[in-house]
Coordinates of C-alpha atoms and ligand atoms in Angstrom, one line a residue:
M1 CA 0.0 0.0 0.0
N2 CA 1.2 3.5 -0.7
S3 CA 2.2 5.7 2.2
I4 CA 2.1 9.4 2.9
N5 CA 3.5 12.0 5.3
K6 CA 1.3 14.8 6.6
N7 CA 3.6 17.4 5.0
D8 CA 2.8 16.0 1.6
I9 CA -0.8 17.0 1.9
K10 CA -1.8 20.1 -0.1
V11 CA -3.9 22.7 1.8
F12 CA -6.4 24.9 -0.1
R13 CA -7.5 27.5 2.5
T14 CA -10.9 29.1 2.8
E15 CA -11.3 32.8 2.4
N16 CA -14.4 32.9 4.6
S17 CA -13.5 31.4 8.0
K18 CA -16.5 30.9 10.2
L19 CA -14.4 30.9 13.4
D20 CA -15.4 34.4 14.5
Q21 CA -19.1 33.7 14.1
T22 CA -18.9 30.5 16.1
D23 CA -20.2 30.6 19.7
F24 CA -17.8 28.2 21.5
E25 CA -19.6 28.7 24.8
N26 CA -22.8 27.3 23.6
L27 CA -22.0 24.4 21.3
A28 CA -24.5 21.6 20.8
F29 CA -23.2 18.2 19.7
G30 CA -22.3 17.8 16.0
Q31 CA -24.2 20.8 14.7
V32 CA -21.5 23.2 13.7
F33 CA -18.7 22.2 11.2
S34 CA -15.2 23.6 11.0
D35 CA -13.7 25.5 8.0
H36 CA -11.9 22.7 6.3
M37 CA -12.2 19.0 5.5
L38 CA -9.8 16.3 4.3
T39 CA -10.9 14.6 1.1
C40 CA -9.4 11.6 -0.7
D41 CA -10.7 9.8 -3.8
F42 CA -10.3 6.2 -4.7
K43 CA -10.1 5.8 -8.5
D44 CA -8.2 3.8 -11.1
G45 CA -7.8 1.1 -8.4
I46 CA -5.9 3.2 -5.9
W47 CA -6.5 5.8 -3.2
Q48 CA -5.3 9.1 -4.6
K49 CA -3.4 11.7 -2.6
P50 CA -5.6 13.4 0.1
I51 CA -6.0 17.1 0.1
I52 CA -7.4 19.6 2.6
E53 CA -10.0 22.0 1.2
P54 CA -12.8 24.3 2.5
Y55 CA -15.7 22.4 4.1
G56 CA -18.6 22.6 1.6
P57 CA -21.0 20.8 -0.7
I58 CA -19.7 17.9 -2.8
S59 CA -21.1 17.0 -6.2
L60 CA -22.3 13.5 -7.0
M61 CA -24.1 11.8 -9.9
P62 CA -27.6 10.6 -9.2
S63 CA -26.3 7.1 -10.2
A64 CA -23.6 7.2 -7.5
K65 CA -23.9 3.8 -5.8
I66 CA -24.1 5.3 -2.3
F67 CA -27.6 6.4 -3.1
H68 CA -28.8 3.0 -4.3
Y69 CA -26.8 0.3 -2.5
G70 CA -25.7 2.1 0.7
Q71 CA -22.0 1.5 0.5
S72 CA -21.1 3.8 3.3
I73 CA -19.1 3.5 6.5
F74 CA -17.9 5.9 9.1
E75 CA -16.0 6.5 12.4
G76 CA -16.4 8.8 15.4
M77 CA -13.6 10.1 17.5
K78 CA -12.5 13.2 19.3
A79 CA -9.6 15.7 19.7
Y80 CA -9.1 17.4 23.0
K81 CA -7.0 20.4 24.1
D82 CA -5.4 20.4 27.5
K83 CA -4.9 23.6 29.6
D84 CA -1.7 24.4 27.8
G85 CA -3.3 24.1 24.4
K86 CA -1.7 20.8 23.5
V87 CA -3.9 18.6 21.3
F88 CA -4.6 15.0 21.9
L89 CA -6.4 12.1 20.3
F90 CA -7.6 9.0 22.2
R91 CA -6.6 5.6 20.9
P92 CA -6.9 6.7 17.3
M93 CA -5.4 3.6 15.8
E94 CA -8.5 1.7 17.1
N95 CA -10.6 3.9 14.8
V96 CA -8.3 3.5 11.8
K97 CA -8.4 -0.3 12.2
R98 CA -12.2 -0.4 12.7
L99 CA -12.8 1.7 9.6
N100 CA -10.9 -0.8 7.6
K101 CA -12.8 -3.7 9.2
S102 CA -16.0 -2.0 8.2
A103 CA -14.6 -1.3 4.7
K104 CA -13.8 -5.0 4.2
R105 CA -17.3 -6.1 5.1
L106 CA -18.9 -3.5 2.8
A107 CA -16.6 -4.4 -0.1
I108 CA -15.1 -0.9 0.0
P109 CA -11.3 -0.7 -0.7
E110 CA -9.4 -0.5 2.6
L111 CA -7.6 2.9 3.2
P112 CA -3.9 3.0 3.8
E113 CA -3.6 3.6 7.6
D114 CA -1.3 6.6 7.2
F115 CA -3.7 8.3 4.8
F116 CA -6.1 8.4 7.7
M117 CA -3.6 9.2 10.5
E118 CA -1.3 11.6 8.6
G119 CA -4.4 13.1 7.0
L120 CA -6.1 13.7 10.3
K121 CA -2.9 15.2 11.9
A122 CA -2.5 17.6 8.9
L123 CA -6.2 18.5 9.2
L124 CA -6.0 19.1 12.9
E125 CA -3.0 21.4 12.4
V126 CA -5.0 23.5 10.0
E127 CA -8.1 23.4 12.3
K128 CA -6.5 23.6 15.7
D129 CA -8.4 26.8 16.6
W130 CA -11.6 24.8 16.2
I131 CA -10.8 22.6 19.1
P132 CA -12.8 23.9 22.0
E133 CA -11.0 24.6 25.3
K134 CA -14.0 24.7 27.6
E135 CA -14.3 21.8 30.1
G136 CA -16.3 19.0 28.6
S137 CA -16.1 20.3 25.1
S138 CA -14.1 18.7 22.3
L139 CA -13.7 18.5 18.5
Y140 CA -15.8 15.6 17.2
I141 CA -14.1 13.9 14.3
R142 CA -16.1 12.2 11.6
P143 CA -14.1 10.1 9.1
F144 CA -16.3 8.4 6.5
V145 CA -16.1 6.6 3.2
F146 CA -18.9 6.2 0.6
A147 CA -19.4 5.0 -3.0
T148 CA -19.2 7.7 -5.6
G149 CA -18.8 5.3 -8.6
E150 CA -21.9 5.1 -10.9
G151 CA -24.2 2.4 -11.9
F152 CA -27.7 1.0 -11.5
H153 CA -26.3 -2.4 -11.0
A154 CA -26.1 -4.0 -7.6
S155 CA -22.4 -4.5 -7.3
P156 CA -19.5 -2.6 -5.5
A157 CA -18.6 0.8 -7.0
N158 CA -15.3 1.4 -8.7
Q159 CA -14.9 4.9 -7.1
Y160 CA -15.1 6.1 -3.5
K161 CA -14.5 9.2 -1.4
F162 CA -12.9 9.4 2.0
I163 CA -13.7 12.5 4.0
I164 CA -12.8 13.7 7.5
A165 CA -15.1 16.5 8.7
L166 CA -14.9 18.1 12.1
A167 CA -17.6 19.4 14.5
P168 CA -16.6 21.4 17.6
S169 CA -19.0 20.0 20.2
G170 CA -20.1 20.8 23.7
A171 CA -20.4 18.2 26.5
Y172 CA -22.8 15.5 25.5
F173 CA -25.6 15.6 28.0
A174 CA -28.4 13.3 27.4
G175 CA -30.3 14.1 30.6
K176 CA -32.1 11.2 32.2
V177 CA -31.9 8.2 29.9
K178 CA -34.8 5.7 30.1
V179 CA -34.3 2.8 27.8
L180 CA -36.6 0.2 26.3
I181 CA -35.4 -3.4 26.0
E182 CA -36.5 -4.3 22.5
E183 CA -37.8 -7.8 21.6
K184 CA -39.5 -7.4 18.2
Y185 CA -37.0 -5.5 16.0
S186 CA -33.4 -6.4 15.7
R187 CA -30.4 -4.2 15.0
S188 CA -28.3 -6.9 13.5
A189 CA -28.0 -10.6 12.9
N190 CA -25.5 -13.4 12.9
G191 CA -23.3 -13.2 9.7
G192 CA -24.6 -9.6 9.1
V193 CA -22.9 -6.2 9.3
G194 CA -23.6 -5.3 13.0
Y195 CA -20.0 -5.2 13.8
A196 CA -19.3 -2.7 11.0
K197 CA -19.9 1.0 11.4
A198 CA -22.1 1.0 8.3
G199 CA -24.5 3.9 7.7
G200 CA -27.4 1.5 7.1
N201 CA -27.1 0.0 10.6
Y202 CA -28.2 3.3 11.9
A203 CA -31.0 4.0 9.4
G204 CA -32.5 0.6 10.4
Q205 CA -32.6 1.7 14.0
F206 CA -34.5 5.0 13.5
Y207 CA -38.0 3.6 13.2
P208 CA -38.0 1.2 16.2
T209 CA -36.2 4.0 18.2
Q210 CA -38.9 6.4 17.2
L211 CA -41.6 3.9 18.4
A212 CA -39.7 3.7 21.8
K213 CA -39.5 7.5 22.0
D214 CA -43.3 7.7 21.4
K215 CA -43.7 5.6 24.5
G216 CA -41.4 7.9 26.6
Y217 CA -38.0 6.2 26.3
Q218 CA -34.9 7.9 24.9
Q219 CA -33.1 4.8 23.6
V220 CA -33.5 1.2 22.7
I221 CA -31.4 -1.7 24.1
W222 CA -31.2 -4.3 21.4
T223 CA -31.4 -8.0 22.2
D224 CA -30.0 -10.8 20.1
D225 CA -32.0 -11.5 17.0
T226 CA -32.5 -15.2 17.5
S227 CA -33.8 -15.6 21.0
H228 CA -34.2 -11.9 22.1
E229 CA -33.2 -13.2 25.6
Y230 CA -29.8 -11.4 25.8
I231 CA -29.0 -7.7 25.8
E232 CA -26.6 -6.6 23.1
E233 CA -26.0 -2.8 22.8
A234 CA -27.7 0.5 22.5
G235 CA -28.1 2.8 19.5
A236 CA -24.6 4.1 19.4
M237 CA -23.2 2.8 22.7
N238 CA -22.2 -0.5 24.2
V239 CA -24.0 -1.3 27.4
F240 CA -22.8 -2.2 30.9
V241 CA -24.9 -3.6 33.8
R242 CA -23.8 -3.6 37.4
I243 CA -25.4 -6.4 39.4
K244 CA -24.3 -6.3 43.1
D245 CA -20.6 -5.3 42.7
T246 CA -19.9 -7.0 39.3
L247 CA -19.8 -5.0 36.1
L248 CA -21.2 -7.0 33.2
T249 CA -21.0 -6.4 29.4
S250 CA -21.8 -8.6 26.4
P251 CA -18.9 -10.1 24.4
T252 CA -18.4 -8.5 21.0
S253 CA -19.6 -10.6 18.0
D254 CA -20.8 -10.4 14.4
R255 CA -23.7 -8.3 15.8
I256 CA -22.0 -5.8 18.1
L257 CA -19.7 -2.9 17.5
D258 CA -16.3 -3.3 19.1
G259 CA -16.4 0.0 21.0
V260 CA -13.2 1.8 21.9
T261 CA -14.9 3.2 25.0
R262 CA -16.1 -0.3 26.0
K263 CA -12.6 -1.6 25.9
S264 CA -11.3 1.3 27.9
V265 CA -14.1 0.9 30.5
L266 CA -13.2 -2.7 31.0
K267 CA -9.5 -1.9 31.4
I268 CA -10.1 1.0 33.9
A269 CA -12.5 -1.1 35.9
E270 CA -9.9 -3.8 36.2
D271 CA -7.4 -1.2 37.2
E272 CA -9.8 0.1 39.9
G273 CA -10.2 -3.4 41.3
I274 CA -13.8 -3.6 40.1
K275 CA -14.9 -7.2 39.2
T276 CA -15.9 -7.4 35.6
E277 CA -17.5 -10.2 33.5
V278 CA -17.6 -10.2 29.8
R279 CA -20.4 -12.7 29.1
K280 CA -23.9 -12.9 27.6
V281 CA -26.3 -11.1 29.9
K282 CA -29.9 -12.3 30.1
V283 CA -32.8 -9.8 30.2
S284 CA -34.5 -12.0 32.8
E285 CA -31.4 -11.7 35.0
I286 CA -31.5 -7.9 34.8
V287 CA -35.3 -7.9 35.5
E288 CA -34.8 -10.2 38.5
A289 CA -31.9 -8.1 39.8
A290 CA -34.0 -5.0 39.5
K291 CA -36.8 -6.6 41.5
N292 CA -34.6 -7.9 44.3
G293 CA -32.5 -4.8 44.6
D294 CA -29.2 -6.3 43.2
L295 CA -29.3 -4.1 40.0
K296 CA -27.2 -1.1 41.0
E297 CA -26.3 0.6 37.7
M298 CA -26.7 0.4 33.9
F299 CA -24.9 2.7 31.5
G300 CA -24.0 3.2 27.9
A301 CA -20.4 3.6 26.8
G302 CA -19.4 5.4 23.6
T303 CA -17.2 8.2 22.2
A304 CA -19.9 10.9 22.2
A305 CA -20.9 10.9 25.9
V306 CA -18.0 8.6 27.2
I307 CA -20.5 7.2 29.7
S308 CA -24.2 7.8 29.8
P309 CA -25.9 6.6 33.0
I310 CA -29.3 4.9 32.5
S311 CA -32.0 5.9 34.9
G312 CA -34.4 3.2 34.2
F313 CA -35.6 0.6 31.7
G314 CA -38.8 -0.7 30.3
F315 CA -39.5 -4.4 29.4
R316 CA -42.8 -5.9 28.3
D317 CA -44.9 -3.0 29.6
E318 CA -43.2 -2.9 32.9
D319 CA -40.9 0.0 34.0
F320 CA -38.0 -0.4 36.4
E321 CA -36.1 2.4 38.1
L322 CA -32.5 2.4 38.9
P323 CA -31.2 3.8 42.2
E324 CA -29.2 7.0 42.3
L325 CA -25.8 6.2 43.6
E326 CA -23.3 8.5 45.3
N327 CA -20.2 6.8 44.2
S328 CA -21.2 5.0 41.0
Y329 CA -18.9 2.9 38.9
A330 CA -20.1 5.0 35.9
M331 CA -18.9 8.3 37.3
R332 CA -15.7 6.9 38.7
I333 CA -14.7 5.3 35.4
K334 CA -15.8 8.2 33.4
K335 CA -13.6 10.6 35.4
R336 CA -10.6 8.3 34.9
I337 CA -11.2 8.2 31.1
V338 CA -11.8 11.9 30.7
D339 CA -8.7 12.8 32.8
I340 CA -6.6 10.6 30.5
Q341 CA -8.2 12.0 27.3
T342 CA -7.6 15.6 28.4
N343 CA -4.1 15.1 29.8
K344 CA -5.2 15.7 33.4
A345 CA -3.9 12.4 34.7
E346 CA -1.2 9.9 34.0
D347 CA -1.8 7.6 31.0
P348 CA -0.6 4.2 32.2
F349 CA -2.0 2.5 29.1
G350 CA -0.5 4.7 26.5
W351 CA -3.9 5.7 25.1
R352 CA -3.1 9.4 24.5
V353 CA -1.6 10.4 21.2
Ligands
PMP1 N1 -22.1 0.7 19.4 C1 -22.5 1.4 18.3 C2 -23.6 0.8 17.4 C3 -21.9 2.6 18.0 O1 -22.3 3.3 16.9 C4 -20.9 3.1 18.8 C5 -20.3 4.5 18.6 N2 -19.2 4.4 17.7 C6 -20.5 2.4 19.9 C7 -21.1 1.2 20.2 C8 -19.4 2.8 20.9 O2 -18.2 2.8 20.2 P1 -17.0 3.8 20.6 O3 -16.8 3.6 22.0 O4 -15.9 3.3 19.8 O5 -17.5 5.2 20.2

């Protein structure tokens, strides 16, 4: 595979920066986009040199295969600034490797790793003023690849585009999260694409999630597609359950995204002396624990919120509340991860880049 250095990447600068008009004190999540993006085309059988250009519309033919066959994958990661203005990424190679795992499954040509990493570093140098400094804020990074090649024939495209776009974002606060354990609809299936970060995986969740929202829940917890007896993950987060003092999470599989935050939570929990078990978790076990008081916490783990505590869950027309804990595992682990991400604490695992 061809390789590249960040200094080889040409930069075409915008003449209309939006920096001055951006209110960094009141950022929502993923709603404002920075001035520049990295773009890179796959054609003639190879990934061409990436460039940095002004963030703006892209032009595609109506016959581009992305519109018809959904060949599209993405990643989500963040850049943080510490108090001295130094910029950090968190375990970025995990995202590079996962993008290529997704690419392979969707028959998209894999991207040379340094096109991603060197490209991202070059882009962050150009866009460093877009990285918020406010506590809890960060620059959300969205790398994605989609089919630009044309044809009304259901086969992989011969041309693709890789883009990295950036969205300065405020702290992700979901408020109280009540989840619905879903038994009818499935997010993914054995042998399917659930482990890939494919656009269609998300489109397929919108309708059942909307039904759950109409019933007063904010999120769905998916169960396995064959028996619906075991919990799997949430919309864009892996799920953890604390029964008594043990932290449980499902093993990754064909059907579950191998989350970077999930891995980090497990590692930190271990480091904190918290007992963890990676195993299939039965819905009936959670319901029983909720009834007898052994269910202490449930939380989602993902890049956007890091950790999102769950306040209660619904299952078969019954609602269960979770207790509010003073010293929750969720908050203890979240603080450890955020302190590493933002260079406020030692990084014994070498996660900061
Ligand atoms: N599951 C799904 C389906 C997701 O989209 C995400 C977000 N990428 C996660 C889990 C959490 O993964 P990560 O910790 O790498 O953000």
